[in-house]
Amino acid sequence: MPGEANEKRTGAEDILWDLSDLYAGVSDPQIEADIARASALADEFAATYRGKIATLDAEGLRAAVSAYENIVEMTNRLGAFAYLIWTTDAANARYGALLQHLTELEAQFQQKLVFFELEWVNAPDEFAQAMLGAAALARYRHWLEATRRYQPHRLSEPEEKILAEKSVTGRSAWARFFSELQGNTRYPFDGEELTQAAILAKLHVPDRDVRQRAAQAFTEVLRGQLPTLTFIFNTLAADKASDDRLRHYSSWIASRNLENEVSDDVVEALINAVTARYDIVARYYHLKRRLLGVDRLYDYDRYAPLPAAEGRYEWAQAREMVLRAYARFHPRMAEVAEQFFVRSWIDAPPYPGKRGGAYSASVVPSVHPYIFLNYTGNARDVMTLAHELGHGIHQYLSREQGMLQQHTPLTTAEMASTFGEMLVFSDFMNRETDPAMRLAMLAQKIEDSFSTIFRQISMNRFEHGMHTARREEGELTSERLGAIWLETQRAMFGDSVEMTDNYGLWWSYVPHFLHTPGYVYAYAFGELLVLALFARYRQEGDSFAPRYLEVLRAGGSDWPEKTLAPLGVDLTDPHFWQEGLGEIEKLVAQAEALVNGAG
Ligand SMILES: [Zn+2]
């Protein structure tokens, strides 16, 4: 038995983080002292500035933003500590109590401080323009500008108040109804009543008969709920149309683009580039069909596992693989990454009470990021380490931008993490000689890229079709929605995967369409951005790395189009995105060569 336990050891068991850079523990008296201090500062801030923001001069506004940033940093430091320690043992009552206490305090602080952003957003244009142009405010310019970006779309205060209040029983209620319906639905399968996650997991099993029957069972339940689901989709699409009209957004996607800090042109260039290369998807699924040894692939075969070779990696190996790949890119990358290991900023092993998953928490600029893992030693865990360290390096290097401008918008938030994965993946492919291992890694990478790039863009095309049709044609039938869905999905798969009539109902369970309209393209944006940057890196060699590090350092201090400028990329140029797609095509070609025995 002890031998068996040893068998499973990865060497990550003793890799625990040291949170004492934040606080010594949950009973550290400094916690209460910091709470009291932040609270006093927040009161003082409100007393000094409430009602006066639009009367300040540039120096005065700078002092206000700086004081505000300081309070936000203090509360985030407290909140980060409580959250980090709680994720290591969610059942610990003292951790839970501290987290709850700080969450409530944070809400109180927010209430005290919210006037500041509101007064800035509502300040007269002339004042705002003068402030944005003032040298004294240069450091905070982007935050000030970004905070005001919704201003042209805001309604009057009483209108906003009514909309917010009615949304609770309107949009939010419909979205919650959808979630509860889905959460409560069970899917009969082989005498069991399965949850949605459990029935969809059956699409990933090797046995085709199980996949086919699971797809059938899932569809049958959707069919029973179809009138309800169609009504929810119609209602929320119409609600969004009213919102966009009232707020003067030029298209269904415009508000999302504004939130993501990208222009409509950039998003259009991305979508056009991806939809023009759907042939890559068909090419891969033809290969997958051969590998699975079937005559025809159906929609329920898309996630069938390939015969895989699975490696095992000790913690020390994983660390070496990641640091080596990072060092090859630029010594500074490895130097920053190394600190995470040496200075105990990583909590690596799974253990009882610890939450699942992985994350890198930026914490606050005056401290440093911490990385949370559940390392068990498989290939995916190595990639997760590369991913989270990519985030960690980005967060570490962008600390100098301060609390308010460290974070990037969603579209570029996954850039450093995905780029880190690419570095490790490419280094692995350069070193691994076993064809089975190479093919397994390649297929994994290709399918991951497909699900983040092509699938998300094809879903964006469905959203586009749905919102456009709802605005032009009025209430849509289930058949009409199904037709838009099948059309956009068939466009992607071409003749490589047969979309059954059953699949025509599968638009109706995707929560993103209702909860966060327009959101899905951001995944594709981030992943394809990285592939395109990687193509640049390959072309330009070592001169690329220092400029890339500059981009990381800039954090969220400007619009993404500007922070990416040192890399000489033009996001509105479809050719830039095509370079990224060319990288995926190369991966597919490599996989084909391996299957044909030439790789
Ligand atoms: Zn991530």
Coordinates of C-alpha atoms and ligand atoms in Angstrom, one line a residue:
M1 CA 0.0 0.0 0.0
P2 CA 2.7 2.6 0.8
G3 CA 4.3 1.7 -2.5
E4 CA 1.0 2.4 -4.3
A5 CA 0.8 5.8 -2.6
N6 CA 4.4 6.5 -3.6
E7 CA 3.5 5.6 -7.2
K8 CA 1.2 8.6 -7.4
R9 CA 3.6 11.1 -5.9
T10 CA 4.7 13.8 -8.2
G11 CA 7.0 15.8 -6.0
A12 CA 4.4 18.6 -5.9
E13 CA 3.1 17.5 -2.5
D14 CA 5.2 19.8 -0.5
I15 CA 4.9 22.8 -2.9
L16 CA 2.7 25.1 -0.8
W17 CA 2.5 28.8 -1.0
D18 CA 3.5 31.2 1.7
L19 CA 0.9 33.9 2.2
S20 CA 2.8 35.8 4.8
D21 CA 3.7 38.5 2.3
L22 CA 0.0 39.4 2.7
Y23 CA -0.8 38.4 6.3
A24 CA 0.6 36.0 8.9
G25 CA -2.7 34.2 9.2
V26 CA -6.4 34.7 9.7
S27 CA -5.8 35.9 13.2
D28 CA -3.1 38.4 12.3
P29 CA -4.0 41.6 14.1
Q30 CA -2.8 43.5 11.0
I31 CA -6.1 42.4 9.3
E32 CA -8.3 44.3 11.7
A33 CA -5.9 47.3 11.7
D34 CA -6.0 47.5 7.9
I35 CA -9.8 47.2 7.9
A36 CA -10.0 50.1 10.3
R37 CA -7.6 52.1 8.3
A38 CA -9.3 51.5 5.0
S39 CA -12.6 52.4 6.5
A40 CA -11.3 55.7 7.9
L41 CA -9.7 56.5 4.6
A42 CA -12.9 55.8 2.7
D43 CA -14.9 58.1 5.1
E44 CA -12.3 60.8 4.7
F45 CA -12.4 60.4 0.9
A46 CA -16.1 60.8 0.8
A47 CA -16.1 63.8 3.1
T48 CA -13.4 65.5 1.0
Y49 CA -14.7 64.8 -2.5
R50 CA -18.4 64.0 -2.6
G51 CA -20.1 66.5 -4.9
K52 CA -16.9 68.2 -5.8
I53 CA -15.3 66.1 -8.5
A54 CA -16.3 68.4 -11.4
T55 CA -14.9 71.4 -9.5
L56 CA -11.3 70.0 -9.1
D57 CA -8.3 71.1 -11.1
A58 CA -6.0 68.6 -12.7
E59 CA -3.7 68.4 -9.6
G60 CA -6.7 68.0 -7.4
L61 CA -8.2 65.3 -9.5
R62 CA -4.9 63.5 -9.6
A63 CA -4.8 63.5 -5.8
A64 CA -8.3 62.2 -5.7
V65 CA -7.6 59.3 -8.1
S66 CA -4.5 58.5 -6.2
A67 CA -6.3 58.4 -2.9
Y68 CA -9.0 56.3 -4.4
E69 CA -6.5 53.9 -5.9
N70 CA -4.9 53.5 -2.5
I71 CA -8.2 52.6 -0.8
V72 CA -9.0 50.1 -3.6
E73 CA -5.6 48.6 -3.2
M74 CA -6.0 48.2 0.6
T75 CA -9.4 46.5 0.3
N76 CA -8.1 44.3 -2.5
R77 CA -5.2 43.2 -0.4
L78 CA -7.5 42.1 2.4
G79 CA -10.0 40.5 0.0
A80 CA -7.2 38.6 -1.9
F81 CA -5.8 37.2 1.3
A82 CA -9.2 36.0 2.4
Y83 CA -10.0 34.5 -0.9
L84 CA -6.7 32.7 -1.4
I85 CA -6.7 31.1 2.0
W86 CA -10.3 30.1 1.7
T87 CA -9.7 28.3 -1.6
T88 CA -7.2 26.1 0.2
D89 CA -9.9 24.9 2.6
A90 CA -13.4 26.0 1.7
A91 CA -14.8 24.0 4.7
N92 CA -12.8 25.9 7.3
A93 CA -15.3 28.0 9.2
R94 CA -12.8 30.7 10.1
Y95 CA -11.7 31.1 6.5
G96 CA -15.3 31.3 5.4
A97 CA -16.2 33.8 8.1
L98 CA -13.3 36.1 7.1
L99 CA -14.1 35.9 3.4
Q100 CA -17.8 36.7 4.2
H101 CA -16.8 39.6 6.5
L102 CA -14.5 41.1 3.9
T103 CA -17.0 40.6 1.1
E104 CA -19.6 42.6 3.1
L105 CA -17.1 45.2 4.0
E106 CA -16.1 45.6 0.3
A107 CA -19.7 46.2 -0.6
Q108 CA -19.9 48.9 2.1
F109 CA -16.7 50.5 0.7
Q110 CA -18.1 50.4 -2.8
Q111 CA -21.3 52.2 -1.6
K112 CA -19.2 54.8 0.0
L113 CA -17.0 55.3 -3.0
V114 CA -19.3 54.8 -6.0
F115 CA -20.0 58.6 -6.1
F116 CA -16.5 59.1 -7.4
E117 CA -16.8 57.2 -10.7
L118 CA -20.4 58.4 -11.2
E119 CA -19.4 62.1 -10.7
W120 CA -16.6 61.6 -13.2
V121 CA -18.7 59.8 -15.7
N122 CA -21.4 62.5 -15.5
A123 CA -19.1 65.5 -15.4
P124 CA -19.5 67.9 -18.3
D125 CA -17.6 67.0 -21.5
E126 CA -15.6 70.2 -21.5
F127 CA -14.3 69.5 -18.0
A128 CA -13.6 65.9 -18.9
Q129 CA -11.7 66.8 -22.0
A130 CA -9.5 69.3 -20.2
M131 CA -8.7 66.7 -17.5
L132 CA -7.9 64.0 -20.1
G133 CA -5.5 66.4 -21.8
A134 CA -3.8 67.5 -18.6
A135 CA -0.2 66.4 -18.0
A136 CA -0.8 66.0 -14.3
L137 CA -3.3 63.2 -15.1
A138 CA -1.2 61.4 -17.7
R139 CA -0.7 58.4 -15.5
Y140 CA -4.4 57.8 -15.0
R141 CA -5.5 58.9 -18.5
H142 CA -6.6 55.5 -19.7
W143 CA -8.6 54.7 -16.6
L144 CA -10.3 58.0 -16.7
E145 CA -11.1 57.6 -20.4
A146 CA -12.2 54.0 -20.1
T147 CA -14.5 54.8 -17.2
R148 CA -16.2 57.4 -19.3
R149 CA -16.6 55.3 -22.4
Y150 CA -20.3 54.4 -21.6
Q151 CA -21.2 58.0 -21.1
P152 CA -22.7 58.5 -24.6
H153 CA -24.9 55.5 -24.0
R154 CA -26.1 56.5 -20.6
L155 CA -29.7 57.7 -20.1
S156 CA -30.8 60.3 -17.5
E157 CA -30.5 59.3 -13.8
P158 CA -34.2 58.7 -13.3
E159 CA -34.3 56.6 -16.5
E160 CA -31.3 54.5 -15.4
K161 CA -32.9 54.0 -12.1
I162 CA -36.1 52.7 -13.5
L163 CA -34.3 50.4 -16.0
A164 CA -32.1 49.0 -13.3
E165 CA -35.1 48.3 -11.0
K166 CA -37.3 46.8 -13.7
S167 CA -34.5 44.6 -15.0
V168 CA -34.7 42.6 -11.8
T169 CA -38.1 41.3 -12.9
G170 CA -37.3 41.6 -16.6
R171 CA -34.0 40.5 -18.3
S172 CA -32.5 39.2 -15.1
A173 CA -35.6 37.2 -14.2
W174 CA -35.7 35.5 -17.6
A175 CA -32.0 34.7 -17.5
R176 CA -32.4 33.2 -14.0
F177 CA -35.5 31.2 -15.2
F178 CA -33.4 29.7 -18.0
S179 CA -30.6 28.8 -15.5
E180 CA -33.0 27.2 -13.0
L181 CA -34.8 25.3 -15.7
Q182 CA -31.4 23.9 -17.0
G183 CA -30.2 23.2 -13.5
N184 CA -33.3 21.3 -12.5
T185 CA -33.6 19.3 -15.7
R186 CA -32.6 15.7 -15.7
Y187 CA -31.9 13.6 -18.7
P188 CA -33.0 10.0 -18.7
F189 CA -30.2 7.7 -19.8
D190 CA -29.8 3.9 -19.3
G191 CA -32.2 4.0 -16.4
E192 CA -30.5 6.9 -14.7
E193 CA -31.5 10.6 -14.4
L194 CA -28.4 12.6 -15.4
T195 CA -27.6 16.2 -15.0
Q196 CA -26.8 18.3 -18.1
A197 CA -23.0 18.1 -17.4
A198 CA -23.2 14.3 -17.0
I199 CA -25.1 13.7 -20.2
L200 CA -22.9 16.0 -22.2
A201 CA -19.8 14.2 -20.8
K202 CA -21.0 11.1 -22.6
L203 CA -20.1 12.8 -25.9
H204 CA -16.5 12.4 -24.9
V205 CA -16.5 8.6 -24.3
P206 CA -14.9 6.1 -26.8
D207 CA -18.0 4.0 -27.3
R208 CA -19.9 5.4 -30.3
D209 CA -23.2 3.8 -29.4
V210 CA -23.1 5.6 -26.0
R211 CA -22.3 8.9 -27.7
Q212 CA -25.1 8.5 -30.2
R213 CA -27.7 7.5 -27.6
A214 CA -26.6 10.3 -25.2
A215 CA -27.1 12.9 -28.1
Q216 CA -30.5 11.4 -28.7
A217 CA -31.5 11.5 -25.1
F218 CA -30.3 15.1 -24.7
T219 CA -32.2 16.2 -27.8
E220 CA -35.4 14.6 -26.6
V221 CA -35.4 16.6 -23.5
L222 CA -34.6 19.8 -25.4
R223 CA -37.5 19.0 -27.7
G224 CA -39.9 18.8 -24.8
Q225 CA -38.7 22.2 -23.5
L226 CA -38.5 23.8 -27.0
P227 CA -41.5 26.1 -26.8
T228 CA -40.3 27.5 -23.4
L229 CA -36.7 27.9 -24.6
T230 CA -37.8 29.5 -27.8
F231 CA -39.9 32.0 -25.8
I232 CA -37.0 32.8 -23.5
F233 CA -34.6 33.4 -26.5
N234 CA -37.1 35.6 -28.2
T235 CA -37.9 37.6 -25.1
L236 CA -34.2 38.3 -24.3
A237 CA -33.3 39.1 -27.9
A238 CA -36.2 41.6 -28.0
D239 CA -35.1 43.0 -24.7
K240 CA -31.6 43.5 -26.0
A241 CA -33.0 45.2 -29.2
S242 CA -34.8 47.7 -27.0
D243 CA -31.8 48.3 -24.8
D244 CA -29.5 48.9 -27.9
R245 CA -32.1 51.3 -29.4
L246 CA -32.6 53.3 -26.2
R247 CA -28.8 53.5 -25.6
H248 CA -28.0 54.3 -29.2
Y249 CA -25.8 51.3 -30.0
S250 CA -25.3 51.0 -33.8
S251 CA -25.5 47.2 -33.8
W252 CA -26.3 44.2 -31.6
I253 CA -22.6 43.6 -30.9
A254 CA -21.5 47.3 -30.4
S255 CA -22.0 47.3 -26.6
R256 CA -20.0 44.2 -26.2
N257 CA -17.1 45.6 -28.3
L258 CA -17.1 48.8 -26.2
E259 CA -16.9 46.7 -23.0
N260 CA -14.0 44.7 -24.6
E261 CA -12.3 47.9 -25.6
V262 CA -12.0 46.9 -29.2
S263 CA -13.5 48.7 -32.3
D264 CA -16.2 47.2 -34.4
D265 CA -13.7 47.1 -37.3
V266 CA -11.3 44.9 -35.4
V267 CA -14.0 42.4 -34.5
E268 CA -15.2 42.3 -38.1
A269 CA -11.7 41.7 -39.4
L270 CA -11.4 38.8 -36.9
I271 CA -14.7 37.2 -37.9
N272 CA -14.1 37.6 -41.6
A273 CA -10.7 36.0 -41.3
V274 CA -11.9 33.0 -39.3
T275 CA -15.0 32.3 -41.4
A276 CA -12.8 32.4 -44.5
R277 CA -10.7 29.6 -43.2
Y278 CA -13.4 27.1 -42.2
D279 CA -11.6 24.7 -44.6
I280 CA -9.0 24.0 -41.8
V281 CA -11.8 22.6 -39.6
A282 CA -13.0 20.3 -42.4
R283 CA -9.5 19.2 -43.1
Y284 CA -8.9 18.2 -39.5
Y285 CA -12.2 16.3 -39.1
H286 CA -11.5 14.3 -42.2
L287 CA -8.3 13.3 -40.5
K288 CA -10.1 12.5 -37.3
R289 CA -12.6 10.4 -39.2
R290 CA -9.7 8.3 -40.5
L291 CA -8.1 8.0 -37.1
L292 CA -11.4 6.8 -35.6
G293 CA -11.8 4.4 -38.5
V294 CA -15.4 5.3 -39.4
D295 CA -17.0 6.0 -42.8
R296 CA -18.8 9.1 -41.7
L297 CA -18.5 11.5 -38.7
Y298 CA -21.7 12.7 -37.1
D299 CA -22.2 15.7 -34.7
Y300 CA -22.0 13.3 -31.8
D301 CA -18.6 12.1 -32.9
R302 CA -16.9 15.5 -32.7
Y303 CA -15.5 15.0 -29.2
A304 CA -14.7 11.3 -29.5
P305 CA -11.3 10.7 -27.9
L306 CA -8.4 9.7 -30.1
P307 CA -6.3 6.7 -29.1
A308 CA -4.0 8.7 -26.8
A309 CA -0.5 8.3 -25.4
E310 CA -0.4 9.9 -22.0
G311 CA 2.8 11.0 -20.4
R312 CA 3.5 11.5 -16.7
Y313 CA 5.5 14.4 -15.4
E314 CA 7.1 14.9 -12.0
W315 CA 6.8 18.4 -10.6
A316 CA 10.5 19.0 -11.1
Q317 CA 10.2 18.0 -14.7
A318 CA 7.2 20.2 -15.3
R319 CA 9.1 23.1 -13.7
E320 CA 12.1 22.5 -15.9
M321 CA 10.0 22.1 -19.1
V322 CA 8.2 25.4 -18.5
L323 CA 11.3 27.4 -17.3
R324 CA 13.4 26.1 -20.2
A325 CA 10.8 27.1 -22.8
Y326 CA 10.4 30.5 -21.2
A327 CA 14.2 31.0 -21.0
R328 CA 14.5 30.2 -24.7
F329 CA 12.1 33.0 -25.4
H330 CA 13.7 35.6 -23.2
P331 CA 15.8 35.3 -20.0
R332 CA 13.6 37.8 -18.2
M333 CA 10.6 35.6 -18.6
A334 CA 12.3 32.7 -16.9
E335 CA 13.7 35.0 -14.3
V336 CA 10.3 36.3 -13.3
A337 CA 8.8 32.7 -13.5
E338 CA 11.6 31.3 -11.3
Q339 CA 10.6 33.6 -8.4
F340 CA 7.2 31.9 -8.2
F341 CA 9.0 28.6 -7.5
V342 CA 11.8 29.9 -5.3
R343 CA 9.8 32.3 -3.2
S344 CA 6.8 30.0 -2.6
W345 CA 4.2 31.9 -4.6
I346 CA 2.7 28.6 -5.9
D347 CA 0.3 26.2 -4.2
A348 CA 0.7 23.1 -6.3
P349 CA -0.8 19.8 -5.0
P350 CA -4.4 18.8 -4.6
Y351 CA -5.3 18.0 -1.0
P352 CA -8.5 17.5 1.1
G353 CA -10.6 20.6 1.4
K354 CA -8.8 22.4 -1.4
R355 CA -10.9 23.7 -4.2
G356 CA -10.5 22.3 -7.7
G357 CA -9.1 24.1 -10.8
A358 CA -6.3 26.6 -11.2
Y359 CA -5.8 30.3 -11.2
S360 CA -3.3 33.1 -10.9
A361 CA -4.4 35.9 -8.6
S362 CA -2.8 39.2 -9.3
V363 CA -3.4 40.2 -5.7
V364 CA -2.2 43.8 -5.5
P365 CA 0.6 45.7 -7.2
S366 CA 2.5 46.3 -4.0
V367 CA 2.8 42.6 -3.3
H368 CA 3.0 40.0 -6.1
P369 CA 0.8 37.4 -7.8
Y370 CA 0.1 33.9 -6.3
I371 CA -0.6 30.8 -8.4
F372 CA -3.1 28.1 -7.3
L373 CA -2.9 24.6 -9.0
N374 CA -4.1 21.0 -8.5
Y375 CA -1.1 19.4 -10.0
T376 CA -1.4 15.6 -10.6
G377 CA 1.3 15.1 -13.2
N378 CA -0.4 14.6 -16.5
A379 CA 0.3 16.5 -19.7
R380 CA -2.6 18.9 -19.2
D381 CA -1.3 19.8 -15.8
V382 CA 2.0 20.9 -17.3
M383 CA 0.1 23.1 -19.7
T384 CA -1.9 24.5 -16.9
L385 CA 1.3 25.4 -15.1
A386 CA 2.6 27.1 -18.3
H387 CA -0.8 28.9 -18.6
E388 CA -1.0 30.2 -15.0
L389 CA 2.7 31.2 -15.0
G390 CA 2.0 33.2 -18.2
H391 CA -0.8 35.1 -16.3
G392 CA 1.6 35.4 -13.3
I393 CA 4.4 37.0 -15.3
H394 CA 1.9 39.4 -17.0
Q395 CA 0.5 40.3 -13.6
Y396 CA 3.9 40.7 -12.1
L397 CA 5.3 42.9 -14.9
S398 CA 2.2 45.1 -15.1
R399 CA 2.3 45.9 -11.4
E400 CA 3.9 49.3 -12.1
Q401 CA 0.7 50.4 -13.8
G402 CA -0.9 50.5 -10.4
M403 CA -4.2 49.0 -9.1
L404 CA -6.5 50.8 -11.5
Q405 CA -4.6 50.1 -14.8
Q406 CA -2.9 46.8 -14.2
H407 CA -5.7 44.7 -15.6
T408 CA -6.4 44.2 -19.3
P409 CA -9.8 43.8 -20.8
L410 CA -11.2 40.4 -21.5
T411 CA -9.9 40.3 -25.1
T412 CA -6.2 40.4 -24.1
A413 CA -6.5 39.0 -20.6
E414 CA -5.6 35.5 -21.8
M415 CA -2.8 36.6 -24.1
A416 CA 0.1 36.0 -21.8
S417 CA -1.3 32.7 -20.5
T418 CA -2.0 31.3 -24.0
F419 CA 1.4 32.5 -25.3
G420 CA 3.1 30.8 -22.4
E421 CA 1.3 27.6 -23.3
M422 CA 2.4 28.0 -27.0
L423 CA 6.0 28.4 -25.9
V424 CA 5.9 25.2 -23.8
F425 CA 3.9 23.3 -26.5
S426 CA 6.4 24.3 -29.2
D427 CA 9.4 23.4 -27.1
F428 CA 7.8 20.0 -26.3
M429 CA 7.2 19.3 -30.0
N430 CA 10.8 20.2 -30.8
R431 CA 12.1 17.7 -28.3
E432 CA 9.6 14.8 -28.3
T433 CA 10.5 12.1 -30.8
D434 CA 7.8 9.5 -30.0
P435 CA 5.2 9.8 -32.9
A436 CA 2.3 8.6 -30.7
M437 CA 3.1 11.3 -28.0
R438 CA 3.5 13.9 -30.7
L439 CA 0.2 13.1 -32.3
A440 CA -1.6 13.1 -28.9
M441 CA -0.2 16.5 -28.1
L442 CA -1.0 17.9 -31.5
A443 CA -4.5 16.6 -31.5
Q444 CA -5.1 18.1 -28.1
K445 CA -3.7 21.5 -29.2
I446 CA -5.7 21.5 -32.4
E447 CA -9.0 20.6 -30.7
D448 CA -8.4 23.1 -28.0
S449 CA -7.7 25.8 -30.6
F450 CA -10.8 24.8 -32.6
S451 CA -13.1 25.0 -29.7
T452 CA -11.8 28.5 -28.7
I453 CA -11.5 29.9 -32.3
F454 CA -13.8 28.3 -34.9
R455 CA -16.5 27.1 -32.6
Q456 CA -16.8 30.5 -30.8
I457 CA -16.9 32.3 -34.1
S458 CA -19.5 30.0 -35.6
M459 CA -21.5 30.7 -32.4
N460 CA -21.0 34.4 -32.9
R461 CA -22.5 33.9 -36.4
F462 CA -25.5 32.2 -34.9
E463 CA -25.9 35.2 -32.5
H464 CA -25.6 37.6 -35.4
G465 CA -28.2 35.7 -37.3
M466 CA -30.6 35.5 -34.4
H467 CA -30.4 39.1 -33.3
T468 CA -30.6 40.4 -36.9
A469 CA -33.5 38.2 -37.7
R470 CA -35.3 39.1 -34.4
R471 CA -34.9 42.8 -35.3
E472 CA -36.0 42.4 -38.9
E473 CA -38.6 39.7 -38.8
G474 CA -40.1 39.9 -35.3
E475 CA -40.8 36.8 -33.1
L476 CA -38.8 33.8 -34.3
T477 CA -40.0 30.2 -34.4
S478 CA -38.0 27.3 -33.1
E479 CA -37.6 26.2 -36.7
R480 CA -36.2 29.5 -37.8
L481 CA -33.7 29.5 -34.9
G482 CA -32.8 25.9 -35.7
A483 CA -32.3 26.8 -39.4
I484 CA -29.9 29.7 -38.4
W485 CA -28.0 27.4 -36.1
L486 CA -27.6 24.6 -38.6
E487 CA -26.6 27.0 -41.3
T488 CA -23.9 28.5 -39.2
Q489 CA -22.6 25.2 -37.9
R490 CA -22.7 23.5 -41.3
A491 CA -20.7 26.4 -42.8
M492 CA -17.9 25.6 -40.4
F493 CA -17.8 21.8 -40.8
G494 CA -18.4 21.6 -44.5
D495 CA -18.8 18.0 -45.6
S496 CA -16.5 16.7 -42.8
V497 CA -19.2 16.2 -40.1
E498 CA -22.8 15.4 -40.7
M499 CA -25.1 17.6 -38.7
T500 CA -28.2 15.6 -37.9
D501 CA -31.6 17.1 -37.5
N502 CA -31.3 16.5 -33.8
Y503 CA -28.4 18.8 -33.7
G504 CA -30.7 21.5 -35.1
L505 CA -32.1 22.0 -31.5
W506 CA -28.7 22.4 -29.8
W507 CA -28.7 26.2 -29.9
S508 CA -31.2 26.2 -27.2
Y509 CA -29.0 25.2 -24.2
V510 CA -26.0 27.5 -24.7
P511 CA -26.1 29.9 -21.7
H512 CA -23.8 32.5 -23.1
F513 CA -26.3 33.5 -25.7
L514 CA -28.7 34.6 -23.0
H515 CA -26.4 35.6 -20.1
T516 CA -23.7 37.5 -21.9
P517 CA -24.8 38.2 -25.5
G518 CA -21.9 38.7 -27.9
Y519 CA -19.4 37.4 -25.4
V520 CA -18.2 34.3 -27.3
Y521 CA -15.9 36.0 -29.9
A522 CA -13.6 37.2 -27.1
Y523 CA -12.3 33.6 -26.6
A524 CA -11.4 33.5 -30.3
F525 CA -9.9 36.9 -30.2
G526 CA -7.5 36.0 -27.4
E527 CA -6.4 32.6 -28.8
L528 CA -6.0 33.8 -32.4
L529 CA -4.2 36.9 -31.3
V530 CA -1.6 34.6 -29.6
L531 CA -1.2 32.3 -32.6
A532 CA -0.7 35.4 -34.8
L533 CA 1.8 36.8 -32.4
F534 CA 3.5 33.4 -32.3
A535 CA 3.8 33.5 -36.1
R536 CA 5.4 36.9 -35.8
Y537 CA 7.8 35.6 -33.2
R538 CA 8.9 32.8 -35.5
Q539 CA 9.5 35.3 -38.4
E540 CA 11.2 37.9 -36.4
G541 CA 13.2 35.8 -34.0
D542 CA 14.9 37.3 -30.9
S543 CA 13.9 40.9 -31.6
F544 CA 10.3 40.0 -30.9
A545 CA 10.7 39.1 -27.2
P546 CA 11.8 42.4 -25.7
R547 CA 8.8 44.1 -27.4
Y548 CA 6.5 41.4 -26.2
L549 CA 7.7 42.0 -22.7
E550 CA 6.9 45.7 -23.1
V551 CA 3.3 44.8 -24.0
L552 CA 3.1 42.7 -20.8
R553 CA 4.5 45.6 -18.8
A554 CA 1.9 48.0 -20.2
G555 CA -0.9 45.9 -18.6
G556 CA -4.2 47.7 -19.0
S557 CA -2.7 51.2 -19.2
D558 CA -4.1 51.9 -22.7
W559 CA -6.6 50.5 -25.3
P560 CA -5.4 47.0 -26.5
E561 CA -4.8 48.3 -30.0
K562 CA -2.3 50.8 -28.5
T563 CA -0.6 48.5 -26.0
L564 CA 0.0 46.0 -28.8
A565 CA 1.5 48.6 -31.1
P566 CA 5.1 47.9 -30.2
L567 CA 4.7 44.5 -31.9
G568 CA 3.8 46.3 -35.1
V569 CA 0.4 44.5 -35.4
D570 CA -2.7 46.0 -37.0
L571 CA -5.8 44.3 -35.6
T572 CA -8.0 45.8 -38.2
D573 CA -5.9 44.0 -40.9
P574 CA -7.4 40.6 -41.8
H575 CA -3.9 39.6 -42.9
F576 CA -2.8 39.7 -39.2
W577 CA -5.5 37.3 -38.2
Q578 CA -4.8 35.1 -41.2
E579 CA -1.2 34.6 -39.9
G580 CA -2.7 33.1 -36.8
L581 CA -4.9 30.8 -38.8
G582 CA -1.9 29.8 -40.8
E583 CA -0.4 28.5 -37.5
I584 CA -3.3 26.2 -36.9
E585 CA -3.2 25.0 -40.5
K586 CA 0.5 24.1 -39.9
L587 CA -0.5 22.0 -36.8
V588 CA -3.1 20.2 -38.9
A589 CA -0.6 19.5 -41.6
Q590 CA 1.9 18.1 -39.0
A591 CA -0.8 15.8 -37.6
E592 CA -1.6 14.6 -41.2
A593 CA 2.1 13.9 -41.8
L594 CA 2.3 11.9 -38.5
V595 CA -0.7 9.9 -39.5
N596 CA 0.6 9.3 -42.9
G597 CA 3.9 8.1 -41.3
A598 CA 6.0 10.9 -42.7
G599 CA 6.3 12.9 -39.4
Ligands
ZN1 ZN -6.3 31.9 -18.0

